[in-house]
Amino acid sequence: QLKLHIPPPLPSLAAMQVQFSSDGRSIVSGWSDAAIRLYTPQSGKLSEEIRAGASGNGGVTGMAVSRRGDTVLAGGGDGSLRLWSLGRGAAKLVKTVREHRGKVCSVAISKEGDTVLSCGQDGAGIVWEAATLTRLRLLKGTAGLARGFLHPNGVHAVTLGVDSRLG
């Protein structure tokens, strides 16, 4: 049984997003200071930190890691979506877009890693081409969108609104 406690880097910070990398070698976390921090699951030791505005203002409010573990997408409280390429200890910002008019609540990457879905407080679900963050489609809900998921085929999406409606 794994029992791990990772304290915040500062008492005033809060973890807002967390998930394992697909290979299980990292715990990827998004924080209220807009940083992304990677930890080793065995020890809880910090292995990498992306600080330079990892998600824009408002902290990391939505996040997804690619299956290969080489890409992180971070949605921010300011409606931004940032694409990060992870390397050996040196993350690189690939692109930033800002099309949501409120915080990004959810980010999902397709199984193949070629499509991204971001869902926002503004009721928009945006489907992106993953490598360039080029908008492919806009899905408009009746209320803010809390979560969004891509079907494994990469073609279909389902969203969950804050009004508990599926779209």
Tab-separated table of C-alpha atoms in Angstrom:
chain	number	residue	atom	x	y	z
A	1	GLN	CA	0.000	0.000	0.000
A	2	LEU	CA	1.385	3.358	-1.080
A	3	LYS	CA	0.945	6.060	1.510
A	4	LEU	CA	2.648	9.248	0.457
A	5	HIS	CA	2.361	12.764	1.775
A	6	ILE	CA	3.680	15.601	-0.382
A	7	PRO	CA	3.549	18.883	1.505
A	8	PRO	CA	3.027	22.109	-0.457
A	9	PRO	CA	6.230	24.004	-1.294
A	10	LEU	CA	4.844	26.903	0.759
A	11	PRO	CA	2.028	26.773	3.338
A	12	SER	CA	-0.021	29.282	1.325
A	13	LEU	CA	-0.070	27.083	-1.821
A	14	ALA	CA	-2.710	24.545	-2.757
A	15	ALA	CA	-2.558	21.644	-5.179
A	16	MET	CA	-5.413	22.112	-7.663
A	17	GLN	CA	-4.807	19.250	-10.130
A	18	VAL	CA	-2.983	15.923	-9.901
A	19	GLN	CA	-2.480	12.795	-11.968
A	20	PHE	CA	0.071	10.108	-12.663
A	21	SER	CA	2.068	10.115	-15.877
A	22	SER	CA	1.037	7.150	-18.034
A	23	ASP	CA	4.296	5.304	-17.307
A	24	GLY	CA	3.774	5.816	-13.563
A	25	ARG	CA	7.175	7.455	-13.123
A	26	SER	CA	5.828	10.869	-12.124
A	27	ILE	CA	3.070	12.459	-10.128
A	28	VAL	CA	2.189	15.570	-12.122
A	29	SER	CA	0.549	18.309	-10.088
A	30	GLY	CA	-0.832	21.769	-10.838
A	31	TRP	CA	-0.736	24.419	-8.130
A	32	SER	CA	-2.411	27.661	-7.114
A	33	ASP	CA	0.793	29.601	-7.917
A	34	ALA	CA	0.404	28.560	-11.603
A	35	ALA	CA	3.328	26.113	-11.359
A	36	ILE	CA	3.430	22.503	-12.454
A	37	ARG	CA	5.457	20.226	-10.214
A	38	LEU	CA	6.497	16.651	-10.923
A	39	TYR	CA	7.268	14.281	-8.061
A	40	THR	CA	8.594	10.726	-7.923
A	41	PRO	CA	5.871	8.375	-6.646
A	42	GLN	CA	8.272	6.244	-4.610
A	43	SER	CA	9.761	9.037	-2.516
A	44	GLY	CA	7.586	12.102	-3.089
A	45	LYS	CA	10.737	14.008	-4.054
A	46	LEU	CA	10.356	16.980	-6.406
A	47	SER	CA	11.871	15.990	-9.772
A	48	GLU	CA	10.885	18.951	-11.957
A	49	GLU	CA	9.207	22.312	-11.549
A	50	ILE	CA	7.713	24.494	-14.272
A	51	ARG	CA	7.308	27.940	-12.792
A	52	ALA	CA	7.376	30.520	-15.558
A	53	GLY	CA	3.622	31.040	-15.743
A	54	ALA	CA	2.879	27.362	-16.276
A	55	SER	CA	-0.840	28.081	-16.512
A	56	GLY	CA	-1.287	31.837	-16.429
A	57	ASN	CA	-3.080	33.708	-13.659
A	58	GLY	CA	-5.416	31.911	-11.302
A	59	GLY	CA	-3.398	28.725	-10.904
A	60	VAL	CA	-3.584	25.440	-12.775
A	61	THR	CA	-7.326	24.831	-13.003
A	62	GLY	CA	-7.241	22.059	-15.629
A	63	MET	CA	-4.436	19.733	-16.668
A	64	ALA	CA	-3.672	16.717	-18.835
A	65	VAL	CA	-0.558	14.661	-19.497
A	66	SER	CA	-0.019	12.843	-22.788
A	67	ARG	CA	0.221	9.048	-22.825
A	68	ARG	CA	3.889	9.288	-23.794
A	69	GLY	CA	4.454	11.585	-20.811
A	70	ASP	CA	6.313	14.115	-22.937
A	71	THR	CA	3.577	16.754	-23.047
A	72	VAL	CA	1.574	18.586	-20.395
A	73	LEU	CA	-1.352	20.877	-21.129
A	74	ALA	CA	-2.231	23.338	-18.383
A	75	GLY	CA	-5.413	25.362	-18.271
A	76	GLY	CA	-5.501	28.503	-16.166
A	77	GLY	CA	-7.913	30.588	-14.203
A	78	ASP	CA	-7.435	33.317	-16.814
A	79	GLY	CA	-8.828	31.154	-19.656
A	80	SER	CA	-5.420	30.287	-21.076
A	81	LEU	CA	-4.224	26.904	-22.269
A	82	ARG	CA	-0.484	26.252	-22.344
A	83	LEU	CA	1.265	23.411	-24.122
A	84	TRP	CA	4.506	22.262	-22.457
A	85	SER	CA	7.048	19.860	-23.890
A	86	LEU	CA	8.828	17.915	-21.160
A	87	GLY	CA	12.455	17.004	-21.569
A	88	ARG	CA	15.102	15.771	-19.204
A	89	GLY	CA	14.752	18.398	-16.506
A	90	ALA	CA	14.008	21.178	-19.007
A	91	ALA	CA	10.384	21.867	-19.880
A	92	LYS	CA	9.760	24.101	-22.884
A	93	LEU	CA	6.687	26.230	-23.518
A	94	VAL	CA	5.482	25.342	-27.027
A	95	LYS	CA	2.394	27.535	-27.316
A	96	THR	CA	-0.168	29.548	-25.354
A	97	VAL	CA	-3.732	30.233	-26.478
A	98	ARG	CA	-6.506	32.095	-24.729
A	99	GLU	CA	-9.966	31.509	-26.125
A	100	HIS	CA	-11.976	30.755	-22.987
A	101	ARG	CA	-13.677	33.720	-21.321
A	102	GLY	CA	-13.281	32.275	-17.847
A	103	LYS	CA	-11.252	29.627	-16.133
A	104	VAL	CA	-10.407	26.384	-17.905
A	105	CYS	CA	-12.036	23.689	-15.765
A	106	SER	CA	-10.912	20.567	-17.588
A	107	VAL	CA	-8.347	19.440	-20.168
A	108	ALA	CA	-8.280	16.043	-21.891
A	109	ILE	CA	-5.905	14.538	-24.453
A	110	SER	CA	-7.009	11.820	-26.857
A	111	LYS	CA	-5.551	8.321	-26.619
A	112	GLU	CA	-3.442	8.932	-29.721
A	113	GLY	CA	-2.319	12.322	-28.417
A	114	ASP	CA	-3.392	14.252	-31.504
A	115	THR	CA	-6.524	15.938	-30.152
A	116	VAL	CA	-7.191	18.020	-27.032
A	117	LEU	CA	-10.476	19.097	-25.436
A	118	SER	CA	-10.566	22.060	-23.065
A	119	CYS	CA	-13.753	22.888	-21.157
A	120	GLY	CA	-14.378	26.231	-19.546
A	121	GLN	CA	-16.457	28.080	-17.041
A	122	ASP	CA	-17.744	30.083	-20.020
A	123	GLY	CA	-19.674	27.047	-21.320
A	124	ALA	CA	-17.299	26.416	-24.212
A	125	GLY	CA	-15.708	23.107	-25.043
A	126	ILE	CA	-12.916	23.618	-27.551
A	127	VAL	CA	-11.384	20.789	-29.568
A	128	TRP	CA	-7.773	21.497	-30.537
A	129	GLU	CA	-5.123	19.914	-32.723
A	130	ALA	CA	-2.638	18.916	-30.020
A	131	ALA	CA	0.730	19.716	-31.614
A	132	THR	CA	-0.145	23.314	-32.563
A	133	LEU	CA	-3.173	24.159	-30.394
A	134	THR	CA	-5.097	25.055	-33.528
A	135	ARG	CA	-8.834	25.187	-32.841
A	136	LEU	CA	-10.747	22.491	-34.717
A	137	ARG	CA	-14.268	22.848	-33.242
A	138	LEU	CA	-16.245	24.762	-30.686
A	139	LEU	CA	-18.810	22.934	-28.547
A	140	LYS	CA	-21.140	25.350	-26.760
A	141	GLY	CA	-22.987	24.337	-23.614
A	142	THR	CA	-25.888	26.035	-21.874
A	143	ALA	CA	-23.872	26.570	-18.697
A	144	GLY	CA	-20.283	26.387	-17.554
A	145	LEU	CA	-18.574	23.115	-18.336
A	146	ALA	CA	-17.058	21.293	-15.380
A	147	ARG	CA	-15.468	18.344	-17.210
A	148	GLY	CA	-14.890	17.002	-20.669
A	149	PHE	CA	-13.738	13.658	-22.017
A	150	LEU	CA	-12.621	12.437	-25.415
A	151	HIS	CA	-13.687	9.019	-26.674
A	152	PRO	CA	-10.729	6.689	-27.350
A	153	ASN	CA	-11.446	7.053	-31.092
A	154	GLY	CA	-10.558	10.763	-30.799
A	155	VAL	CA	-13.692	11.765	-32.701
A	156	HIS	CA	-16.414	11.929	-30.054
A	157	ALA	CA	-16.504	14.029	-26.905
A	158	VAL	CA	-18.795	14.266	-23.916
A	159	THR	CA	-19.034	17.201	-21.521
A	160	LEU	CA	-20.509	17.660	-18.082
A	161	GLY	CA	-21.979	21.039	-17.274
A	162	VAL	CA	-22.108	22.689	-13.880
A	163	ASP	CA	-25.884	22.291	-14.295
A	164	SER	CA	-25.349	18.473	-14.266
A	165	ARG	CA	-26.266	18.145	-17.941
A	166	LEU	CA	-24.322	15.944	-20.302
A	167	GLY	CA	-23.492	17.294	-23.711
